[in-house]
JSON list of C-alpha atoms in Angstrom, two decimals:
[
{"chain": "C", "resi": 25, "resn": "MET", "atom": "CA", "xyz": [-25.44, 46.68, -1.26]},
{"chain": "C", "resi": 26, "resn": "LEU", "atom": "CA", "xyz": [-28.47, 45.02, -2.85]},
{"chain": "C", "resi": 27, "resn": "VAL", "atom": "CA", "xyz": [-26.44, 44.24, -5.97]},
{"chain": "C", "resi": 28, "resn": "TYR", "atom": "CA", "xyz": [-23.75, 42.49, -3.90]},
{"chain": "C", "resi": 29, "resn": "LYS", "atom": "CA", "xyz": [-26.39, 40.44, -2.09]},
{"chain": "C", "resi": 30, "resn": "GLN", "atom": "CA", "xyz": [-27.88, 39.37, -5.41]},
{"chain": "C", "resi": 31, "resn": "ILE", "atom": "CA", "xyz": [-24.46, 38.40, -6.76]},
{"chain": "C", "resi": 32, "resn": "PHE", "atom": "CA", "xyz": [-23.69, 36.48, -3.57]},
{"chain": "C", "resi": 33, "resn": "ARG", "atom": "CA", "xyz": [-27.01, 34.62, -3.77]},
{"chain": "C", "resi": 34, "resn": "TYR", "atom": "CA", "xyz": [-26.44, 33.83, -7.44]},
{"chain": "C", "resi": 35, "resn": "LEU", "atom": "CA", "xyz": [-22.92, 32.47, -6.82]},
{"chain": "C", "resi": 36, "resn": "THR", "atom": "CA", "xyz": [-24.11, 30.49, -3.78]},
{"chain": "C", "resi": 37, "resn": "PHE", "atom": "CA", "xyz": [-26.86, 28.94, -5.88]},
{"chain": "C", "resi": 38, "resn": "LYS", "atom": "CA", "xyz": [-24.39, 28.03, -8.63]},
{"chain": "C", "resi": 39, "resn": "VAL", "atom": "CA", "xyz": [-21.97, 26.47, -6.14]},
{"chain": "C", "resi": 40, "resn": "LEU", "atom": "CA", "xyz": [-24.78, 24.41, -4.63]},
{"chain": "C", "resi": 41, "resn": "ILE", "atom": "CA", "xyz": [-25.88, 23.21, -8.07]},
{"chain": "C", "resi": 42, "resn": "VAL", "atom": "CA", "xyz": [-22.31, 22.15, -8.93]},
{"chain": "C", "resi": 43, "resn": "ALA", "atom": "CA", "xyz": [-21.84, 20.45, -5.55]},
{"chain": "C", "resi": 44, "resn": "VAL", "atom": "CA", "xyz": [-25.12, 18.55, -5.84]},
{"chain": "C", "resi": 45, "resn": "SER", "atom": "CA", "xyz": [-24.27, 17.53, -9.41]},
{"chain": "C", "resi": 46, "resn": "ILE", "atom": "CA", "xyz": [-20.83, 16.23, -8.37]},
{"chain": "C", "resi": 47, "resn": "CYS", "atom": "CA", "xyz": [-22.35, 14.39, -5.42]},
{"chain": "C", "resi": 48, "resn": "PHE", "atom": "CA", "xyz": [-25.00, 12.82, -7.66]},
{"chain": "C", "resi": 49, "resn": "LEU", "atom": "CA", "xyz": [-22.42, 11.73, -10.23]},
{"chain": "C", "resi": 50, "resn": "TRP", "atom": "CA", "xyz": [-20.14, 10.34, -7.53]},
{"chain": "C", "resi": 51, "resn": "CYS", "atom": "CA", "xyz": [-22.88, 8.45, -5.74]},
{"chain": "C", "resi": 52, "resn": "SER", "atom": "CA", "xyz": [-24.34, 7.08, -8.97]},
{"chain": "C", "resi": 53, "resn": "ALA", "atom": "CA", "xyz": [-20.93, 6.08, -10.34]},
{"chain": "C", "resi": 54, "resn": "GLN", "atom": "CA", "xyz": [-20.09, 2.43, -10.56]},
{"chain": "C", "resi": 55, "resn": "THR", "atom": "CA", "xyz": [-18.43, 1.12, -7.38]},
{"chain": "C", "resi": 56, "resn": "GLU", "atom": "CA", "xyz": [-16.74, -2.18, -6.53]},
{"chain": "C", "resi": 57, "resn": "VAL", "atom": "CA", "xyz": [-15.50, -3.56, -3.22]},
{"chain": "C", "resi": 58, "resn": "LYS", "atom": "CA", "xyz": [-12.66, -6.11, -3.33]},
{"chain": "C", "resi": 59, "resn": "ILE", "atom": "CA", "xyz": [-10.63, -8.49, -1.24]},
{"chain": "C", "resi": 60, "resn": "ASN", "atom": "CA", "xyz": [-7.28, -10.11, -2.11]},
{"chain": "C", "resi": 61, "resn": "ALA", "atom": "CA", "xyz": [-8.07, -13.83, -1.80]},
{"chain": "C", "resi": 62, "resn": "PRO", "atom": "CA", "xyz": [-4.57, -15.42, -1.64]},
{"chain": "C", "resi": 63, "resn": "PHE", "atom": "CA", "xyz": [-3.70, -13.52, 1.56]},
{"chain": "C", "resi": 64, "resn": "ILE", "atom": "CA", "xyz": [-6.78, -14.65, 3.53]},
{"chain": "C", "resi": 65, "resn": "PRO", "atom": "CA", "xyz": [-5.45, -18.12, 4.56]},
{"chain": "C", "resi": 66, "resn": "ILE", "atom": "CA", "xyz": [-2.35, -16.57, 6.19]},
{"chain": "C", "resi": 67, "resn": "GLY", "atom": "CA", "xyz": [-4.30, -13.92, 8.13]},
{"chain": "C", "resi": 68, "resn": "ILE", "atom": "CA", "xyz": [-3.38, -10.89, 6.01]},
{"chain": "C", "resi": 69, "resn": "PHE", "atom": "CA", "xyz": [-6.13, -8.47, 4.95]},
{"chain": "C", "resi": 70, "resn": "ASN", "atom": "CA", "xyz": [-5.90, -6.63, 1.65]},
{"chain": "C", "resi": 71, "resn": "GLY", "atom": "CA", "xyz": [-9.11, -4.89, 0.63]},
{"chain": "C", "resi": 72, "resn": "ALA", "atom": "CA", "xyz": [-10.04, -2.09, -1.75]},
{"chain": "C", "resi": 73, "resn": "VAL", "atom": "CA", "xyz": [-12.83, 0.11, -3.08]},
{"chain": "C", "resi": 74, "resn": "GLU", "atom": "CA", "xyz": [-12.74, 1.11, -6.75]},
{"chain": "C", "resi": 75, "resn": "LYS", "atom": "CA", "xyz": [-14.85, 4.03, -7.99]},
{"chain": "C", "resi": 76, "resn": "GLU", "atom": "CA", "xyz": [-15.63, 5.05, -11.56]},
{"chain": "C", "resi": 77, "resn": "VAL", "atom": "CA", "xyz": [-14.58, 8.59, -12.55]},
{"chain": "C", "resi": 78, "resn": "THR", "atom": "CA", "xyz": [-15.21, 8.51, -16.31]},
{"chain": "C", "resi": 79, "resn": "GLU", "atom": "CA", "xyz": [-15.99, 5.79, -18.86]},
{"chain": "C", "resi": 80, "resn": "LYS", "atom": "CA", "xyz": [-12.33, 4.71, -18.89]},
{"chain": "C", "resi": 81, "resn": "ILE", "atom": "CA", "xyz": [-10.84, 6.06, -15.65]},
{"chain": "C", "resi": 82, "resn": "SER", "atom": "CA", "xyz": [-11.31, 4.93, -12.05]},
{"chain": "C", "resi": 83, "resn": "VAL", "atom": "CA", "xyz": [-9.79, 5.60, -8.63]},
{"chain": "C", "resi": 84, "resn": "GLN", "atom": "CA", "xyz": [-9.03, 2.85, -6.15]},
{"chain": "C", "resi": 85, "resn": "ALA", "atom": "CA", "xyz": [-8.37, 3.20, -2.41]},
{"chain": "C", "resi": 86, "resn": "GLU", "atom": "CA", "xyz": [-6.71, 0.18, -0.86]},
{"chain": "C", "resi": 87, "resn": "VAL", "atom": "CA", "xyz": [-5.60, -1.00, 2.58]},
{"chain": "C", "resi": 88, "resn": "PHE", "atom": "CA", "xyz": [-3.09, -3.75, 3.42]},
{"chain": "C", "resi": 89, "resn": "VAL", "atom": "CA", "xyz": [-2.80, -5.08, 6.98]},
{"chain": "C", "resi": 90, "resn": "SER", "atom": "CA", "xyz": [-0.35, -7.78, 8.05]},
{"chain": "C", "resi": 91, "resn": "PRO", "atom": "CA", "xyz": [-0.60, -7.92, 11.88]},
{"chain": "C", "resi": 92, "resn": "TRP", "atom": "CA", "xyz": [2.11, -10.53, 12.38]},
{"chain": "C", "resi": 93, "resn": "LYS", "atom": "CA", "xyz": [4.84, -9.50, 14.81]},
{"chain": "C", "resi": 94, "resn": "SER", "atom": "CA", "xyz": [6.08, -13.04, 14.19]},
{"chain": "C", "resi": 95, "resn": "PHE", "atom": "CA", "xyz": [5.11, -15.20, 11.20]},
{"chain": "C", "resi": 96, "resn": "ALA", "atom": "CA", "xyz": [7.04, -18.48, 10.86]},
{"chain": "C", "resi": 97, "resn": "GLY", "atom": "CA", "xyz": [9.59, -16.89, 13.18]},
{"chain": "C", "resi": 98, "resn": "LYS", "atom": "CA", "xyz": [10.00, -13.77, 11.02]},
{"chain": "C", "resi": 99, "resn": "ASN", "atom": "CA", "xyz": [8.83, -10.19, 11.60]},
{"chain": "C", "resi": 100, "resn": "LEU", "atom": "CA", "xyz": [6.00, -9.45, 9.14]},
{"chain": "C", "resi": 101, "resn": "GLN", "atom": "CA", "xyz": [4.01, -6.48, 10.46]},
{"chain": "C", "resi": 102, "resn": "ILE", "atom": "CA", "xyz": [2.82, -4.02, 7.79]},
{"chain": "C", "resi": 103, "resn": "TYR", "atom": "CA", "xyz": [0.10, -1.36, 7.76]},
{"chain": "C", "resi": 104, "resn": "MET", "atom": "CA", "xyz": [-0.21, 0.24, 4.33]},
{"chain": "C", "resi": 105, "resn": "GLY", "atom": "CA", "xyz": [-2.62, 2.54, 2.50]},
{"chain": "C", "resi": 106, "resn": "THR", "atom": "CA", "xyz": [-2.62, 2.98, -1.29]},
{"chain": "C", "resi": 107, "resn": "LEU", "atom": "CA", "xyz": [-4.35, 5.34, -3.71]},
{"chain": "C", "resi": 108, "resn": "GLU", "atom": "CA", "xyz": [-4.32, 4.34, -7.38]},
{"chain": "C", "resi": 109, "resn": "GLY", "atom": "CA", "xyz": [-5.61, 5.86, -10.60]},
{"chain": "C", "resi": 110, "resn": "ARG", "atom": "CA", "xyz": [-6.49, 3.43, -13.40]},
{"chain": "C", "resi": 111, "resn": "TYR", "atom": "CA", "xyz": [-7.02, 3.76, -17.15]},
{"chain": "C", "resi": 112, "resn": "TYR", "atom": "CA", "xyz": [-9.02, 0.99, -18.86]},
{"chain": "C", "resi": 113, "resn": "PHE", "atom": "CA", "xyz": [-8.49, 0.37, -22.57]},
{"chain": "C", "resi": 114, "resn": "ASP", "atom": "CA", "xyz": [-12.04, -0.94, -23.06]},
{"chain": "C", "resi": 115, "resn": "GLU", "atom": "CA", "xyz": [-14.32, 0.55, -20.41]},
{"chain": "C", "resi": 116, "resn": "VAL", "atom": "CA", "xyz": [-14.03, 1.10, -16.71]},
{"chain": "C", "resi": 117, "resn": "MET", "atom": "CA", "xyz": [-13.67, -2.08, -14.61]},
{"chain": "C", "resi": 118, "resn": "LYS", "atom": "CA", "xyz": [-13.49, -4.30, -17.69]},
{"chain": "C", "resi": 119, "resn": "LYS", "atom": "CA", "xyz": [-10.51, -6.09, -19.25]},
{"chain": "C", "resi": 120, "resn": "TRP", "atom": "CA", "xyz": [-6.99, -4.59, -19.50]},
{"chain": "C", "resi": 121, "resn": "TYR", "atom": "CA", "xyz": [-5.85, -1.50, -17.61]},
{"chain": "C", "resi": 122, "resn": "VAL", "atom": "CA", "xyz": [-2.75, 0.39, -16.53]},
{"chain": "C", "resi": 123, "resn": "GLY", "atom": "CA", "xyz": [-2.39, 2.53, -13.43]},
{"chain": "C", "resi": 124, "resn": "ALA", "atom": "CA", "xyz": [-0.22, 4.73, -11.26]},
{"chain": "C", "resi": 125, "resn": "TYR", "atom": "CA", "xyz": [-0.21, 4.53, -7.48]},
{"chain": "C", "resi": 126, "resn": "GLY", "atom": "CA", "xyz": [1.22, 5.92, -4.28]},
{"chain": "C", "resi": 127, "resn": "SER", "atom": "CA", "xyz": [1.46, 4.16, -0.91]},
{"chain": "C", "resi": 128, "resn": "ILE", "atom": "CA", "xyz": [2.47, 4.90, 2.66]},
{"chain": "C", "resi": 129, "resn": "ALA", "atom": "CA", "xyz": [3.46, 1.96, 4.87]},
{"chain": "C", "resi": 130, "resn": "LEU", "atom": "CA", "xyz": [4.44, 1.47, 8.50]},
{"chain": "C", "resi": 131, "resn": "PHE", "atom": "CA", "xyz": [6.49, -1.70, 8.91]},
{"chain": "C", "resi": 132, "resn": "ASN", "atom": "CA", "xyz": [8.24, -3.98, 11.36]},
{"chain": "C", "resi": 133, "resn": "LEU", "atom": "CA", "xyz": [9.69, -6.71, 9.20]},
{"chain": "C", "resi": 134, "resn": "GLN", "atom": "CA", "xyz": [12.71, -8.64, 8.01]},
{"chain": "C", "resi": 135, "resn": "LYS", "atom": "CA", "xyz": [13.85, -7.89, 4.48]},
{"chain": "C", "resi": 136, "resn": "TRP", "atom": "CA", "xyz": [14.42, -10.95, 2.32]},
{"chain": "C", "resi": 137, "resn": "ASN", "atom": "CA", "xyz": [18.21, -10.65, 2.63]},
{"chain": "C", "resi": 138, "resn": "TYR", "atom": "CA", "xyz": [18.02, -10.64, 6.45]},
{"chain": "C", "resi": 139, "resn": "TYR", "atom": "CA", "xyz": [16.06, -13.89, 6.90]},
{"chain": "C", "resi": 140, "resn": "ASN", "atom": "CA", "xyz": [19.11, -15.92, 7.91]},
{"chain": "C", "resi": 141, "resn": "ALA", "atom": "CA", "xyz": [21.21, -15.40, 11.03]},
{"chain": "C", "resi": 142, "resn": "SER", "atom": "CA", "xyz": [24.66, -13.88, 10.51]},
{"chain": "C", "resi": 143, "resn": "THR", "atom": "CA", "xyz": [27.63, -13.05, 12.71]},
{"chain": "C", "resi": 144, "resn": "VAL", "atom": "CA", "xyz": [27.64, -9.92, 14.86]},
{"chain": "C", "resi": 145, "resn": "PRO", "atom": "CA", "xyz": [30.94, -7.99, 14.60]},
{"chain": "C", "resi": 146, "resn": "ASP", "atom": "CA", "xyz": [32.66, -6.32, 17.54]},
{"chain": "C", "resi": 147, "resn": "GLU", "atom": "CA", "xyz": [34.10, -2.79, 17.53]},
{"chain": "C", "resi": 148, "resn": "ASN", "atom": "CA", "xyz": [37.14, -4.05, 15.61]},
{"chain": "C", "resi": 149, "resn": "GLY", "atom": "CA", "xyz": [35.09, -5.80, 12.95]},
{"chain": "C", "resi": 150, "resn": "ASN", "atom": "CA", "xyz": [35.82, -9.29, 14.26]},
{"chain": "C", "resi": 151, "resn": "PRO", "atom": "CA", "xyz": [33.08, -11.82, 15.13]},
{"chain": "C", "resi": 152, "resn": "GLN", "atom": "CA", "xyz": [31.82, -11.40, 18.69]},
{"chain": "C", "resi": 153, "resn": "ARG", "atom": "CA", "xyz": [32.30, -14.31, 21.07]},
{"chain": "C", "resi": 154, "resn": "LEU", "atom": "CA", "xyz": [29.68, -15.45, 23.57]},
{"chain": "C", "resi": 155, "resn": "PRO", "atom": "CA", "xyz": [30.67, -16.48, 27.14]},
{"chain": "C", "resi": 156, "resn": "ASP", "atom": "CA", "xyz": [30.70, -20.14, 26.07]},
{"chain": "C", "resi": 157, "resn": "GLY", "atom": "CA", "xyz": [33.21, -19.33, 23.33]},
{"chain": "C", "resi": 158, "resn": "SER", "atom": "CA", "xyz": [30.80, -19.68, 20.40]},
{"chain": "C", "resi": 159, "resn": "ILE", "atom": "CA", "xyz": [30.44, -16.98, 17.76]},
{"chain": "C", "resi": 160, "resn": "ARG", "atom": "CA", "xyz": [27.45, -14.70, 18.26]},
{"chain": "C", "resi": 161, "resn": "MET", "atom": "CA", "xyz": [24.95, -15.05, 15.40]},
{"chain": "C", "resi": 162, "resn": "THR", "atom": "CA", "xyz": [21.49, -13.53, 15.09]},
{"chain": "C", "resi": 163, "resn": "GLU", "atom": "CA", "xyz": [18.90, -12.32, 12.60]},
{"chain": "C", "resi": 164, "resn": "ARG", "atom": "CA", "xyz": [18.11, -8.65, 11.96]},
{"chain": "C", "resi": 165, "resn": "PHE", "atom": "CA", "xyz": [14.86, -6.74, 11.44]},
{"chain": "C", "resi": 166, "resn": "GLN", "atom": "CA", "xyz": [13.79, -3.24, 10.41]},
{"chain": "C", "resi": 167, "resn": "LYS", "atom": "CA", "xyz": [11.15, -0.82, 11.75]},
{"chain": "C", "resi": 168, "resn": "GLY", "atom": "CA", "xyz": [10.15, 2.35, 9.92]},
{"chain": "C", "resi": 169, "resn": "VAL", "atom": "CA", "xyz": [8.09, 4.13, 7.28]},
{"chain": "C", "resi": 170, "resn": "SER", "atom": "CA", "xyz": [8.10, 3.63, 3.53]},
{"chain": "C", "resi": 171, "resn": "PHE", "atom": "CA", "xyz": [6.83, 5.87, 0.71]},
{"chain": "C", "resi": 172, "resn": "ILE", "atom": "CA", "xyz": [6.10, 3.97, -2.50]},
{"chain": "C", "resi": 173, "resn": "PHE", "atom": "CA", "xyz": [5.36, 5.24, -6.02]},
{"chain": "C", "resi": 174, "resn": "GLY", "atom": "CA", "xyz": [4.88, 2.98, -8.99]},
{"chain": "C", "resi": 175, "resn": "LEU", "atom": "CA", "xyz": [3.11, 1.78, -12.11]},
{"chain": "C", "resi": 176, "resn": "SER", "atom": "CA", "xyz": [0.68, -1.12, -12.27]},
{"chain": "C", "resi": 177, "resn": "GLY", "atom": "CA", "xyz": [-1.16, -3.22, -14.80]},
{"chain": "C", "resi": 178, "resn": "GLY", "atom": "CA", "xyz": [-3.82, -5.87, -14.73]},
{"chain": "C", "resi": 179, "resn": "TYR", "atom": "CA", "xyz": [-6.92, -7.48, -16.13]},
{"chain": "C", "resi": 180, "resn": "HIS", "atom": "CA", "xyz": [-10.46, -7.26, -14.76]},
{"chain": "C", "resi": 181, "resn": "PHE", "atom": "CA", "xyz": [-12.54, -10.37, -15.47]},
{"chain": "C", "resi": 182, "resn": "GLU", "atom": "CA", "xyz": [-16.33, -10.31, -15.29]},
{"chain": "C", "resi": 183, "resn": "ILE", "atom": "CA", "xyz": [-17.82, -13.45, -13.72]},
{"chain": "C", "resi": 184, "resn": "ASN", "atom": "CA", "xyz": [-21.38, -12.14, -13.84]},
{"chain": "C", "resi": 185, "resn": "SER", "atom": "CA", "xyz": [-23.21, -8.81, -13.46]},
{"chain": "C", "resi": 186, "resn": "LYS", "atom": "CA", "xyz": [-22.07, -8.49, -9.81]},
{"chain": "C", "resi": 187, "resn": "LEU", "atom": "CA", "xyz": [-18.94, -10.57, -9.35]},
{"chain": "C", "resi": 188, "resn": "GLY", "atom": "CA", "xyz": [-15.53, -10.09, -10.91]},
{"chain": "C", "resi": 189, "resn": "LEU", "atom": "CA", "xyz": [-11.86, -10.96, -10.62]},
{"chain": "C", "resi": 190, "resn": "ASP", "atom": "CA", "xyz": [-9.08, -8.37, -10.64]},
{"chain": "C", "resi": 191, "resn": "VAL", "atom": "CA", "xyz": [-5.60, -9.74, -11.39]},
{"chain": "C", "resi": 192, "resn": "PHE", "atom": "CA", "xyz": [-2.82, -7.15, -11.02]},
{"chain": "C", "resi": 193, "resn": "ALA", "atom": "CA", "xyz": [0.84, -6.43, -10.35]},
{"chain": "C", "resi": 194, "resn": "GLY", "atom": "CA", "xyz": [2.94, -3.33, -9.89]},
{"chain": "C", "resi": 195, "resn": "ILE", "atom": "CA", "xyz": [6.56, -2.21, -9.67]},
{"chain": "C", "resi": 196, "resn": "GLY", "atom": "CA", "xyz": [7.84, 1.00, -8.15]},
{"chain": "C", "resi": 197, "resn": "THR", "atom": "CA", "xyz": [10.36, 2.85, -6.06]},
{"chain": "C", "resi": 198, "resn": "SER", "atom": "CA", "xyz": [10.29, 2.37, -2.30]},
{"chain": "C", "resi": 199, "resn": "GLN", "atom": "CA", "xyz": [11.92, 5.15, -0.26]},
{"chain": "C", "resi": 200, "resn": "SER", "atom": "CA", "xyz": [12.21, 4.24, 3.42]},
{"chain": "C", "resi": 201, "resn": "ILE", "atom": "CA", "xyz": [13.41, 5.63, 6.71]},
{"chain": "C", "resi": 202, "resn": "TYR", "atom": "CA", "xyz": [13.97, 2.96, 9.33]},
{"chain": "C", "resi": 203, "resn": "LYS", "atom": "CA", "xyz": [15.93, 1.65, 12.29]},
{"chain": "C", "resi": 204, "resn": "GLY", "atom": "CA", "xyz": [17.63, -1.73, 12.13]},
{"chain": "C", "resi": 205, "resn": "TYR", "atom": "CA", "xyz": [17.76, -4.05, 15.17]},
{"chain": "C", "resi": 206, "resn": "LEU", "atom": "CA", "xyz": [19.44, -7.30, 16.21]},
{"chain": "C", "resi": 207, "resn": "LYS", "atom": "CA", "xyz": [16.86, -9.93, 17.13]},
{"chain": "C", "resi": 208, "resn": "ASP", "atom": "CA", "xyz": [18.69, -11.42, 20.11]},
{"chain": "C", "resi": 209, "resn": "ASN", "atom": "CA", "xyz": [18.90, -8.22, 22.18]},
{"chain": "C", "resi": 210, "resn": "TYR", "atom": "CA", "xyz": [17.05, -5.51, 20.14]},
{"chain": "C", "resi": 211, "resn": "GLU", "atom": "CA", "xyz": [20.13, -3.29, 19.87]},
{"chain": "C", "resi": 212, "resn": "ARG", "atom": "CA", "xyz": [20.75, -1.22, 16.74]},
{"chain": "C", "resi": 213, "resn": "TYR", "atom": "CA", "xyz": [22.93, -2.89, 14.12]},
{"chain": "C", "resi": 214, "resn": "ASP", "atom": "CA", "xyz": [22.93, -0.19, 11.42]},
{"chain": "C", "resi": 215, "resn": "GLY", "atom": "CA", "xyz": [25.25, 2.28, 13.18]},
{"chain": "C", "resi": 216, "resn": "ALA", "atom": "CA", "xyz": [22.93, 5.27, 12.64]},
{"chain": "C", "resi": 217, "resn": "LYS", "atom": "CA", "xyz": [22.13, 7.48, 15.63]},
{"chain": "C", "resi": 218, "resn": "LYS", "atom": "CA", "xyz": [18.64, 8.34, 14.40]},
{"chain": "C", "resi": 219, "resn": "TRP", "atom": "CA", "xyz": [17.07, 7.07, 11.17]},
{"chain": "C", "resi": 220, "resn": "ASN", "atom": "CA", "xyz": [18.66, 5.07, 8.42]},
{"chain": "C", "resi": 221, "resn": "LYS", "atom": "CA", "xyz": [17.57, 5.59, 4.80]},
{"chain": "C", "resi": 222, "resn": "SER", "atom": "CA", "xyz": [17.21, 3.31, 1.81]},
{"chain": "C", "resi": 223, "resn": "GLY", "atom": "CA", "xyz": [15.71, 3.38, -1.67]},
{"chain": "C", "resi": 224, "resn": "GLU", "atom": "CA", "xyz": [15.12, 0.61, -4.18]},
{"chain": "C", "resi": 225, "resn": "MET", "atom": "CA", "xyz": [13.14, -0.40, -7.24]},
{"chain": "C", "resi": 226, "resn": "ILE", "atom": "CA", "xyz": [11.10, -3.49, -6.39]},
{"chain": "C", "resi": 227, "resn": "PRO", "atom": "CA", "xyz": [7.77, -5.22, -7.15]},
{"chain": "C", "resi": 228, "resn": "THR", "atom": "CA", "xyz": [5.42, -3.64, -4.61]},
{"chain": "C", "resi": 229, "resn": "ARG", "atom": "CA", "xyz": [1.97, -4.94, -5.59]},
{"chain": "C", "resi": 230, "resn": "VAL", "atom": "CA", "xyz": [0.57, -8.28, -6.69]},
{"chain": "C", "resi": 231, "resn": "GLY", "atom": "CA", "xyz": [-2.75, -9.95, -6.14]},
{"chain": "C", "resi": 232, "resn": "VAL", "atom": "CA", "xyz": [-5.93, -11.66, -7.23]},
{"chain": "C", "resi": 233, "resn": "MET", "atom": "CA", "xyz": [-8.90, -9.71, -5.88]},
{"chain": "C", "resi": 234, "resn": "PHE", "atom": "CA", "xyz": [-12.47, -10.91, -5.91]},
{"chain": "C", "resi": 235, "resn": "SER", "atom": "CA", "xyz": [-14.75, -7.94, -6.56]},
{"chain": "C", "resi": 236, "resn": "TYR", "atom": "CA", "xyz": [-18.41, -7.23, -5.89]},
{"chain": "C", "resi": 237, "resn": "LYS", "atom": "CA", "xyz": [-20.26, -4.48, -7.73]},
{"chain": "C", "resi": 238, "resn": "LEU", "atom": "CA", "xyz": [-22.52, -2.35, -5.51]}
]
């Protein structure tokens, strides 16, 4: 029994040493906080924290919040979280890099191809008529969840020892489940009883982030 206690104490001590070492390395690692400047004037928040892992690799956690249920008359409500791993060709948080990322987004928005009003068909596929005899026309919007995976690239400029500029873009696959609605009466337009599904390859990230080194 004494031998087991000694082994347990030894392993516990080793685990504590490793945990403290990891904590020390993590806390002492280079860290930057960022904000995506071009979105600020239109009331959209896109911020991030980037943390050094090795001399050439970092991890970035990012949040994107567009609170607009209506922006210029269009649905533009998005809440998205992103985790990205980056590889720098020079050294971490300097110059050129490539990355891979994954995002989860909740959205209530109008896709670019649904911005304009279009006719609403009846059960026979003909344009519906309103009581005044005019053809019913309305815009459409989508509410749902999207899972995004992609590749990114960018350049990290150093302004001084504390300030920097991170210019980036990314393209990936967006796999979504959603419900489509007509804007004039909020009825479903997509014909699905539950969730509709879609997948596409699109640009999913772009920005110019000002960074501050902690």
